[in-house]
CSV table of C-alpha atoms in Angstrom, one decimal:
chain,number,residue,atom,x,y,z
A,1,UNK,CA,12.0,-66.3,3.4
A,2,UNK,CA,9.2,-64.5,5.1
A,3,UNK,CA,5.9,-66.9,5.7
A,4,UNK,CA,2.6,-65.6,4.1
A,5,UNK,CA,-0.8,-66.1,4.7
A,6,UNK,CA,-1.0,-68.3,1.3
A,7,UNK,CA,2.5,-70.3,2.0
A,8,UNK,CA,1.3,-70.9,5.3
A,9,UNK,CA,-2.5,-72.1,5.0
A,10,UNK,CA,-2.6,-72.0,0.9
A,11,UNK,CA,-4.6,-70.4,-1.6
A,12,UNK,CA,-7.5,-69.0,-0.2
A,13,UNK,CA,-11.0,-69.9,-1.6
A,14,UNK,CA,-12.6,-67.7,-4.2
A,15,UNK,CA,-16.3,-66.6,-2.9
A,16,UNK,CA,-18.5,-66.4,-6.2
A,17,UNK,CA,-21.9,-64.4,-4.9
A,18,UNK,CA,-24.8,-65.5,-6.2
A,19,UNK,CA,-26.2,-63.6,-9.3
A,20,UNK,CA,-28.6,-62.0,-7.1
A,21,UNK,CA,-26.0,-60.4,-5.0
A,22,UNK,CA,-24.4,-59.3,-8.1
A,23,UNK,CA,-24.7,-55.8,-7.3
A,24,UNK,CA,-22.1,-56.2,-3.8
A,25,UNK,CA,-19.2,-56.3,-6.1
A,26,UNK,CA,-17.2,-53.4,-6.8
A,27,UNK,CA,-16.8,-54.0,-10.5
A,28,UNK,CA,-17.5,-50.5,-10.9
A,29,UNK,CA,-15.1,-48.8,-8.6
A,30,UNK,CA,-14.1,-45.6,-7.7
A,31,UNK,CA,-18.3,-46.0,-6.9
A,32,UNK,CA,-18.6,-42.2,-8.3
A,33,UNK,CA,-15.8,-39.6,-9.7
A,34,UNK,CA,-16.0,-35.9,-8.7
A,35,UNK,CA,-15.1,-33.0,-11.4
A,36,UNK,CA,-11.9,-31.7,-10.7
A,37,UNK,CA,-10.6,-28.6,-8.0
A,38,UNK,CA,-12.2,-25.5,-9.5
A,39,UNK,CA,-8.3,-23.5,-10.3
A,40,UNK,CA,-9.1,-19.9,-10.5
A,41,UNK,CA,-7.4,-18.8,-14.0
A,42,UNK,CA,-3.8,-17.1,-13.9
A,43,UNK,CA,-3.3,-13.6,-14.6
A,44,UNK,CA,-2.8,-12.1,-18.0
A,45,UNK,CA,-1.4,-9.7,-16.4
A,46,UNK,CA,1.2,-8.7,-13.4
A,47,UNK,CA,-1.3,-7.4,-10.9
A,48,UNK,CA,-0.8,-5.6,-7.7
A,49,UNK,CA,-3.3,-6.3,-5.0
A,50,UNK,CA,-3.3,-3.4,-2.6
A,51,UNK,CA,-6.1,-1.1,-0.5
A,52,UNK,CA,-7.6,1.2,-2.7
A,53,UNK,CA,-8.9,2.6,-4.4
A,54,UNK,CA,-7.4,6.6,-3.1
A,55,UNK,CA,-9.8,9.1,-0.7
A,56,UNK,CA,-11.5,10.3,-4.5
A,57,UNK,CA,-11.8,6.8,-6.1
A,58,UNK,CA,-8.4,6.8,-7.8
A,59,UNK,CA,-6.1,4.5,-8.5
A,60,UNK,CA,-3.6,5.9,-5.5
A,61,UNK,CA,-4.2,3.7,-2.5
A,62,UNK,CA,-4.8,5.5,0.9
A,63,UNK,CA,-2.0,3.1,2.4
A,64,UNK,CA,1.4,4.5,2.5
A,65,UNK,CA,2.9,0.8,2.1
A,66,UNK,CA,0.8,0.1,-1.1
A,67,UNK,CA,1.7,3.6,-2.5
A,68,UNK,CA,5.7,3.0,-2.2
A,69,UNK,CA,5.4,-0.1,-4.3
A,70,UNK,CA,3.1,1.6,-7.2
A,71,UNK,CA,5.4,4.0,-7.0
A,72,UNK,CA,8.2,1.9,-7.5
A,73,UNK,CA,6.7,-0.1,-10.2
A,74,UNK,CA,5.5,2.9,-12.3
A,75,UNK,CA,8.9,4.6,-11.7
A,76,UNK,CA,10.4,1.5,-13.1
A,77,UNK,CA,8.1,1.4,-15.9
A,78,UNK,CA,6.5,-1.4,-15.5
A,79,UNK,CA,3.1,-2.7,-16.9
A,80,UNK,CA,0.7,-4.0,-14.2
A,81,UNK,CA,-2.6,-4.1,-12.9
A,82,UNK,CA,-4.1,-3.0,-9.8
A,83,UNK,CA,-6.7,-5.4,-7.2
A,84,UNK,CA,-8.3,-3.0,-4.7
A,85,UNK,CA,-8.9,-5.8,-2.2
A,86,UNK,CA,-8.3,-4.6,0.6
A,87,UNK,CA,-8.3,-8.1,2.3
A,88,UNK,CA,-4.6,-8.7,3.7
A,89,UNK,CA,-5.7,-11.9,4.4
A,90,UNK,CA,-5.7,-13.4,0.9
A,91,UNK,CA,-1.8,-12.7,1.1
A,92,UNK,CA,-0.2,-15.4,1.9
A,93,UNK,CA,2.1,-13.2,4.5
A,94,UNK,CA,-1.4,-12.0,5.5
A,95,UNK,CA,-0.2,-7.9,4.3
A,96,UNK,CA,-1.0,-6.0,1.5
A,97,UNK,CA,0.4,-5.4,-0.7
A,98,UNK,CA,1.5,-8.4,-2.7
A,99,UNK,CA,2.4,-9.3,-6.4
A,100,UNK,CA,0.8,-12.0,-8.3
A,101,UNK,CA,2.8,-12.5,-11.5
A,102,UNK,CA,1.6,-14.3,-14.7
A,103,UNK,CA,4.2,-17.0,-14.1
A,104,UNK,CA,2.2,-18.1,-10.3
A,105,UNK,CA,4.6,-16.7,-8.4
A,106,UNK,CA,3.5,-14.4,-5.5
A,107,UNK,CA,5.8,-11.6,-3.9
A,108,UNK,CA,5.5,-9.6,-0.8
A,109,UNK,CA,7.3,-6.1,0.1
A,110,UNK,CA,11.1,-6.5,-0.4
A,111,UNK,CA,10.3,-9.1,-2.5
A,112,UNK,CA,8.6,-7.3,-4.9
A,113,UNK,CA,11.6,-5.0,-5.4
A,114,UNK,CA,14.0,-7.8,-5.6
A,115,UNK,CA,11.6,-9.5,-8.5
A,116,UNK,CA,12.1,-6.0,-10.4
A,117,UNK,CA,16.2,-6.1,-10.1
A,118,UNK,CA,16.1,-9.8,-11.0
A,119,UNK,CA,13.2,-9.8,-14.0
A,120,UNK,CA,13.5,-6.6,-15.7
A,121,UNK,CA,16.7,-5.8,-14.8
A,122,UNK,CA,16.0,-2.8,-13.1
A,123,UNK,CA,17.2,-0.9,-9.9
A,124,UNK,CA,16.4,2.3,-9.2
A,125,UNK,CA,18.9,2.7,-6.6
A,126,UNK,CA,21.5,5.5,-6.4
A,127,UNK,CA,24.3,5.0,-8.3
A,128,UNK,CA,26.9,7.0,-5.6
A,129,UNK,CA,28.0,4.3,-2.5
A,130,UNK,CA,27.9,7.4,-0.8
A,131,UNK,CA,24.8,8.5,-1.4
A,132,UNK,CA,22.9,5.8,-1.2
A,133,UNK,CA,24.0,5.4,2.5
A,134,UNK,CA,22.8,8.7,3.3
A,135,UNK,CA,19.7,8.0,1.7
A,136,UNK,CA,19.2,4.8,3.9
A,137,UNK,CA,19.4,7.3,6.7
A,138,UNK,CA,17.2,10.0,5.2
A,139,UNK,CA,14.9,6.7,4.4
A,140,UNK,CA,14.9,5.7,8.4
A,141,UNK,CA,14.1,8.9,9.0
A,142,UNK,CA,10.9,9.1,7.1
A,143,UNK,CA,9.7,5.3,8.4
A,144,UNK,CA,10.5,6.7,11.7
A,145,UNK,CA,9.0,9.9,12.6
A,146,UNK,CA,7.2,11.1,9.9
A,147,UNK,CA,5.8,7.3,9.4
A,148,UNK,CA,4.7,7.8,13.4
A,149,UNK,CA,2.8,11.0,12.7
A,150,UNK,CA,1.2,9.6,9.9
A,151,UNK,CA,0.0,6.8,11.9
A,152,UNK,CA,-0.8,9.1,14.9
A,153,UNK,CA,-2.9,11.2,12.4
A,154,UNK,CA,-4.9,8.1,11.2
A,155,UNK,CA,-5.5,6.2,13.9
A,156,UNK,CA,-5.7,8.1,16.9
A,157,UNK,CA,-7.2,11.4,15.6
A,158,UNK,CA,-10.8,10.7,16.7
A,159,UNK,CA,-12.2,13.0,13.8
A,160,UNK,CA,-9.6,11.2,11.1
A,161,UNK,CA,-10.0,7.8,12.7
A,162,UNK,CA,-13.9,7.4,13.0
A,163,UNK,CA,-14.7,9.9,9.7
A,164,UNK,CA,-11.8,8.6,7.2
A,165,UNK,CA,-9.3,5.8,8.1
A,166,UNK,CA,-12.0,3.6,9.7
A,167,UNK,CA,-14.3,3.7,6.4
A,168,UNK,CA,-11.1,3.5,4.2
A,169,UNK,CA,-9.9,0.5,5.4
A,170,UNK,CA,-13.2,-1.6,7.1
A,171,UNK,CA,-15.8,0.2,5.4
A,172,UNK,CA,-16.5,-3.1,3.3
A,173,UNK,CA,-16.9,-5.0,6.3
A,174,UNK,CA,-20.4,-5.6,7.9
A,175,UNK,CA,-21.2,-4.4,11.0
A,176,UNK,CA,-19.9,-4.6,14.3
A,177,UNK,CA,-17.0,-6.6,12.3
A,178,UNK,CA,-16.2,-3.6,11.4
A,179,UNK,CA,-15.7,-1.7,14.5
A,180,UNK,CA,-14.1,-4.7,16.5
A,181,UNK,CA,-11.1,-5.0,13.6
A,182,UNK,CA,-10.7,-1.5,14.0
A,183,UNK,CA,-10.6,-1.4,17.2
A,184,UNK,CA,-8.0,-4.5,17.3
A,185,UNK,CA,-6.3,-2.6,14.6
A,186,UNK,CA,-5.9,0.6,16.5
A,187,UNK,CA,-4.5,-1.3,19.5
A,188,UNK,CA,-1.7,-2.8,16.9
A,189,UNK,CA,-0.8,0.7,15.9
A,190,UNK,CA,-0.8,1.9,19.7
A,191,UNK,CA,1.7,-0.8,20.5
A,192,UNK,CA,3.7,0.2,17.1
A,193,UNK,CA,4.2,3.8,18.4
A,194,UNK,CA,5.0,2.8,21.9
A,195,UNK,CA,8.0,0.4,20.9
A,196,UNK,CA,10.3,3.1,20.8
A,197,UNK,CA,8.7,5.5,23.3
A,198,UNK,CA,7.1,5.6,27.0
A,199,UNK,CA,4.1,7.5,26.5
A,200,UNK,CA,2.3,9.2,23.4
A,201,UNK,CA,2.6,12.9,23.1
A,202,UNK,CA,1.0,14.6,20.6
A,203,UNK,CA,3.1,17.3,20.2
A,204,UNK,CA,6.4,15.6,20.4
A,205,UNK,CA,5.2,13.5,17.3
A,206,UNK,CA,4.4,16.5,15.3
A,207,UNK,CA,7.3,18.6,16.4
A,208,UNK,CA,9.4,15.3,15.1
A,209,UNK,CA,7.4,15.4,12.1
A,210,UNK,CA,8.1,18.9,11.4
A,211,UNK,CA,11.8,18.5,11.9
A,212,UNK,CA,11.9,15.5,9.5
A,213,UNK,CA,9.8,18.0,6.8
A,214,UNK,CA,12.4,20.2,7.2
A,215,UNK,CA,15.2,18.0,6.2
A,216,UNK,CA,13.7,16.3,3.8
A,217,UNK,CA,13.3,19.9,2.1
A,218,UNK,CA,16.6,21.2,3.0
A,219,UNK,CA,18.3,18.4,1.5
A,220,UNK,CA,16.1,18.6,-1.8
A,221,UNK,CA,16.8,21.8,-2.1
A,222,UNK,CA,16.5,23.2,-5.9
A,223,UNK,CA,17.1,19.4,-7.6
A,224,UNK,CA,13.9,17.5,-9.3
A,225,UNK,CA,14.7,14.6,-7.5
A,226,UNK,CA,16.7,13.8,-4.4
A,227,UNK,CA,20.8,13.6,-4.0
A,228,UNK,CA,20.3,14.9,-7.8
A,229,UNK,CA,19.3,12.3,-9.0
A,230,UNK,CA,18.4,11.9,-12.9
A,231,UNK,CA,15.5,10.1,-12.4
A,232,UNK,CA,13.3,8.8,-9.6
A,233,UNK,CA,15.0,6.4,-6.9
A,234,UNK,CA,13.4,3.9,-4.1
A,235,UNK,CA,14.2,6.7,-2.0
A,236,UNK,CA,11.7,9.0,-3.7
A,237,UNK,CA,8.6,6.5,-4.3
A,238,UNK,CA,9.0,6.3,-0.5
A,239,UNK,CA,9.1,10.3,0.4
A,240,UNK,CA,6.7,10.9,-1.9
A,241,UNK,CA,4.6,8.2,-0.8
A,242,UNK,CA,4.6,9.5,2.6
A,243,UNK,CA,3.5,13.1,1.4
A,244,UNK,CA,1.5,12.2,-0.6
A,245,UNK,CA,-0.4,10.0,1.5
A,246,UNK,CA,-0.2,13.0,4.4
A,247,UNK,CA,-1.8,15.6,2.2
A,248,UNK,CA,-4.2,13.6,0.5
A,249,UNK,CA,-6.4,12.6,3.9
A,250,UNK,CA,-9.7,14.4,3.0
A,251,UNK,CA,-10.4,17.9,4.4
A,252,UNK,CA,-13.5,17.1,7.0
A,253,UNK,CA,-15.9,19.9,6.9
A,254,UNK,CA,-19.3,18.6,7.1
A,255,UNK,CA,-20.5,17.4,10.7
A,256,UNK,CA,-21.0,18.4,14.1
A,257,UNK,CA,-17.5,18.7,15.1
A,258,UNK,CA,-16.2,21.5,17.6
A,259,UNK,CA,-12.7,23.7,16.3
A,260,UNK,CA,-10.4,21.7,18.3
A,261,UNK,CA,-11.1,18.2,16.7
A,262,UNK,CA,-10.6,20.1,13.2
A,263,UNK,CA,-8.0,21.7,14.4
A,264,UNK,CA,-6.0,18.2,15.6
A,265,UNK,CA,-7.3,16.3,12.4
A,266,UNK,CA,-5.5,19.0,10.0
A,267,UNK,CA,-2.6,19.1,11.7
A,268,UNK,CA,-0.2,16.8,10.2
A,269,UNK,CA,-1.2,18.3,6.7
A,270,UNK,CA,-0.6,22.3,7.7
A,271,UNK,CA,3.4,20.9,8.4
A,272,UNK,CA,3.6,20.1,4.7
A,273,UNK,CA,4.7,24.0,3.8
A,274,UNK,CA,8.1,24.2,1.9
A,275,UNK,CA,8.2,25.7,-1.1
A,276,UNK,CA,10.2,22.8,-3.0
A,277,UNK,CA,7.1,20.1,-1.6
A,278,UNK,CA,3.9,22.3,-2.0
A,279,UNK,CA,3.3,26.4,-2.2
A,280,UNK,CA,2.0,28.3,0.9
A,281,UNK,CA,-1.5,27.7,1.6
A,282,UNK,CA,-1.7,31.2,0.3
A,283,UNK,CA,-0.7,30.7,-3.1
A,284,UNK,CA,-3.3,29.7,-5.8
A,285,UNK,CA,-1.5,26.5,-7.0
A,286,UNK,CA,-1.3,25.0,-3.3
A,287,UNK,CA,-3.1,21.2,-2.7
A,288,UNK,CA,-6.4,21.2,-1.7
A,289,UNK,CA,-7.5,17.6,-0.1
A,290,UNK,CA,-10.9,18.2,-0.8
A,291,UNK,CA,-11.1,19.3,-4.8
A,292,UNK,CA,-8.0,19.1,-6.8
A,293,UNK,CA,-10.0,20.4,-9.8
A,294,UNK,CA,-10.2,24.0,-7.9
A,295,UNK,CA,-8.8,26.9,-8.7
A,296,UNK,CA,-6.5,25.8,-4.8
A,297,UNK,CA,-6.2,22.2,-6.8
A,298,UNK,CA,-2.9,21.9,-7.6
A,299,UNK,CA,-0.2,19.2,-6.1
A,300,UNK,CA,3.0,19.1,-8.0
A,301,UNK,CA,5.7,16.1,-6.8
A,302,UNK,CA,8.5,16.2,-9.1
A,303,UNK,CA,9.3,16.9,-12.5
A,304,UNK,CA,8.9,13.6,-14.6
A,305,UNK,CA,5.6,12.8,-13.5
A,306,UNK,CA,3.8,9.1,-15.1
A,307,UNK,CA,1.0,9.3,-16.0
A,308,UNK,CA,-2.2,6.1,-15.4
A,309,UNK,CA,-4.4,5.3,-18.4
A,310,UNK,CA,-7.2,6.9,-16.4
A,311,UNK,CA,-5.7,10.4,-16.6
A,312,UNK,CA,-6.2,10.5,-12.9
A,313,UNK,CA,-3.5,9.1,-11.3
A,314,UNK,CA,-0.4,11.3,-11.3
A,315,UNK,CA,2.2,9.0,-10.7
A,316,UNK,CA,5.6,10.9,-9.6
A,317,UNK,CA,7.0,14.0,-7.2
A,318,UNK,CA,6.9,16.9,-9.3
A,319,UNK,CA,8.0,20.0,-7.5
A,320,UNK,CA,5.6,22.7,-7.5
A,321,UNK,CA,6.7,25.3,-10.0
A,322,UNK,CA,4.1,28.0,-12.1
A,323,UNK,CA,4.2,26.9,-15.7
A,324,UNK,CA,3.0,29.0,-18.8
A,325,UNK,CA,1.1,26.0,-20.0
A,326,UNK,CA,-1.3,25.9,-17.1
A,327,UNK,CA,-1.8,23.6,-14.0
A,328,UNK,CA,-2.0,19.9,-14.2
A,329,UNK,CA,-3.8,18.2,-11.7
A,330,UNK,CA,-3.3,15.3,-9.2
A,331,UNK,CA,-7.0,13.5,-9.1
């Protein structure tokens, strides 16, 4: 049996302060009770928090990663709401975007897709083993080179980078903040690019560009949506994505800025020529960055395209075709 203080020595002798010294006792204890933890209220809704909103205030964001999941989710049909935060690090795997759910539940990237297969039931995948192999390739492809150009554009453009992507992305935080994130941020993306190469060269990364363009169009060909598909994969939320986010950069035409820099800022974008993506530059129904309400205002991806509440956002690939009806317009 273990000793204790009161086997050993007895009971110990109650103290009783004197009435005076009444208020030493901690009859009244906890001494004071804080409200409870503020708990910001769920969502109603399934919202997306991404960066946004698009280069003229709509609901496209100007980041190709955000794009492939609205993509995705309005492909799939899906109800949700969009958070233009553009703070990556209030998600918990410090990226954007991410997925807060009206259960609590948070999902990230992958993630996000596999909540879709496992809530709703959906999968926009390929039905063909074959097929969706080669679109895995096709896939690579894009996050490879054409990804790298789009980067390249962005970041290390002087004209895109200091008039557009800077602004886009830190243009809510104060200054110098600002300019030393970016300037962290476009180390990051210099150190992306070189992983798989020794030195930068412009021309290489556009030339790979090009050749990606061009098989991307090829294997389109005359179908609405790729490896003849009857509706919109995964595999076309991300091409289009990338297109998208290519020809969508705004047009800079106001400034002090010699031919060259306009020349290398525009670059990326004047690759985007086949017929089955956008119409020759030529052609009245070609994509202007600048005005889409122009009489050049026209950007067609795909056939079936989805429409936001807003009547701005044109959600889907709708090859460019002239219809009877008249143009309709990506905003």
């Amino acid at each position: 049996m273990t000793d204790t203080p009161s086997s050993r020595f007895g009971e110990l002798p109650t103290l009783q302060l004197p009435s005076c010294l009444e208020f030493l006792k901690l009859k009244n204890f906890p001494l004071k009770v804080f409200s409870a933890v503020y708990e910001p209220p769920r969502p109603t809704k399934d919202t997306l928090f991404i960066y946004g909103p698009g280069y003229r205030n709509n609901q496209a964001s100007f980041d190709v990663d955000c794009l492939v999941i609205q993509m995705y989710l309005k492909f799939c049909g899906i109800d949700f709401d969009v958070n233009n935060i553009n703070e990556p690090a209030a998600s918990p795997s410090e990226k954007l975007p991410f997925l807060a759910t009206v259960s609590g539940a948070i999902y990230n990237d992958q993630e996000i897709i596999n909540w879709v297969k496992e809530t709703r039931n959906l999968e926009k995948q390929l039905a063909n083993e074959k097929d969706r192999e080669k679109a895995k390739a096709f896939v690579t492809l894009v996050e490879t080179k054409l990804k790298a150009a789009l980067l390249f554009s962005m970041w290390l453009e002087p004209l895109n980078a200091n008039q557009t992507t800077y602004k886009s992305y830190y243009g809510h935080t104060p200054t110098p903040i600002n300019m030393i994130v970016a300037y962290a941020k476009q180390k990051e993306i210099v150190q992306k690019l070189l992983s798989n190469r020794d030195i930068l060269v412009r021309e290489e990364i556009y030339q790979d560009a090009a050749q990606t363009l061009e098989a991307l169009s090829v294997k389109l060909g005359d179908e609405n949506y790729f490896f003849g598909a009857s509706e919109p994969t995964y595999t076309d939320a991300i091409i289009f994505s990338y297109i998208h986010s290519i020809l969508s950069m705004p047009k800079i035409v106001d400034g002090d800025f010699s031919d060259e820099e306009r020349k290398q800022a525009a670059i990326l974008s004047k690759l985007v020529r086949h017929n089955n993506f956008v119409l020759d530059s030529d052609d009245k129904y070609c994509y202007h960055p600048q005005d889409s309400r122009t009489e050049n205002g026209l950007f067609y991806i795909y056939q079936n395209r989805l429409q936001a509440a807003d009547n701005q956002f044109v959600m889907g690939f709708v090859k460019v075709q002239q219809k009877a009806k008249g143009p309709s317009f990506l905003c």
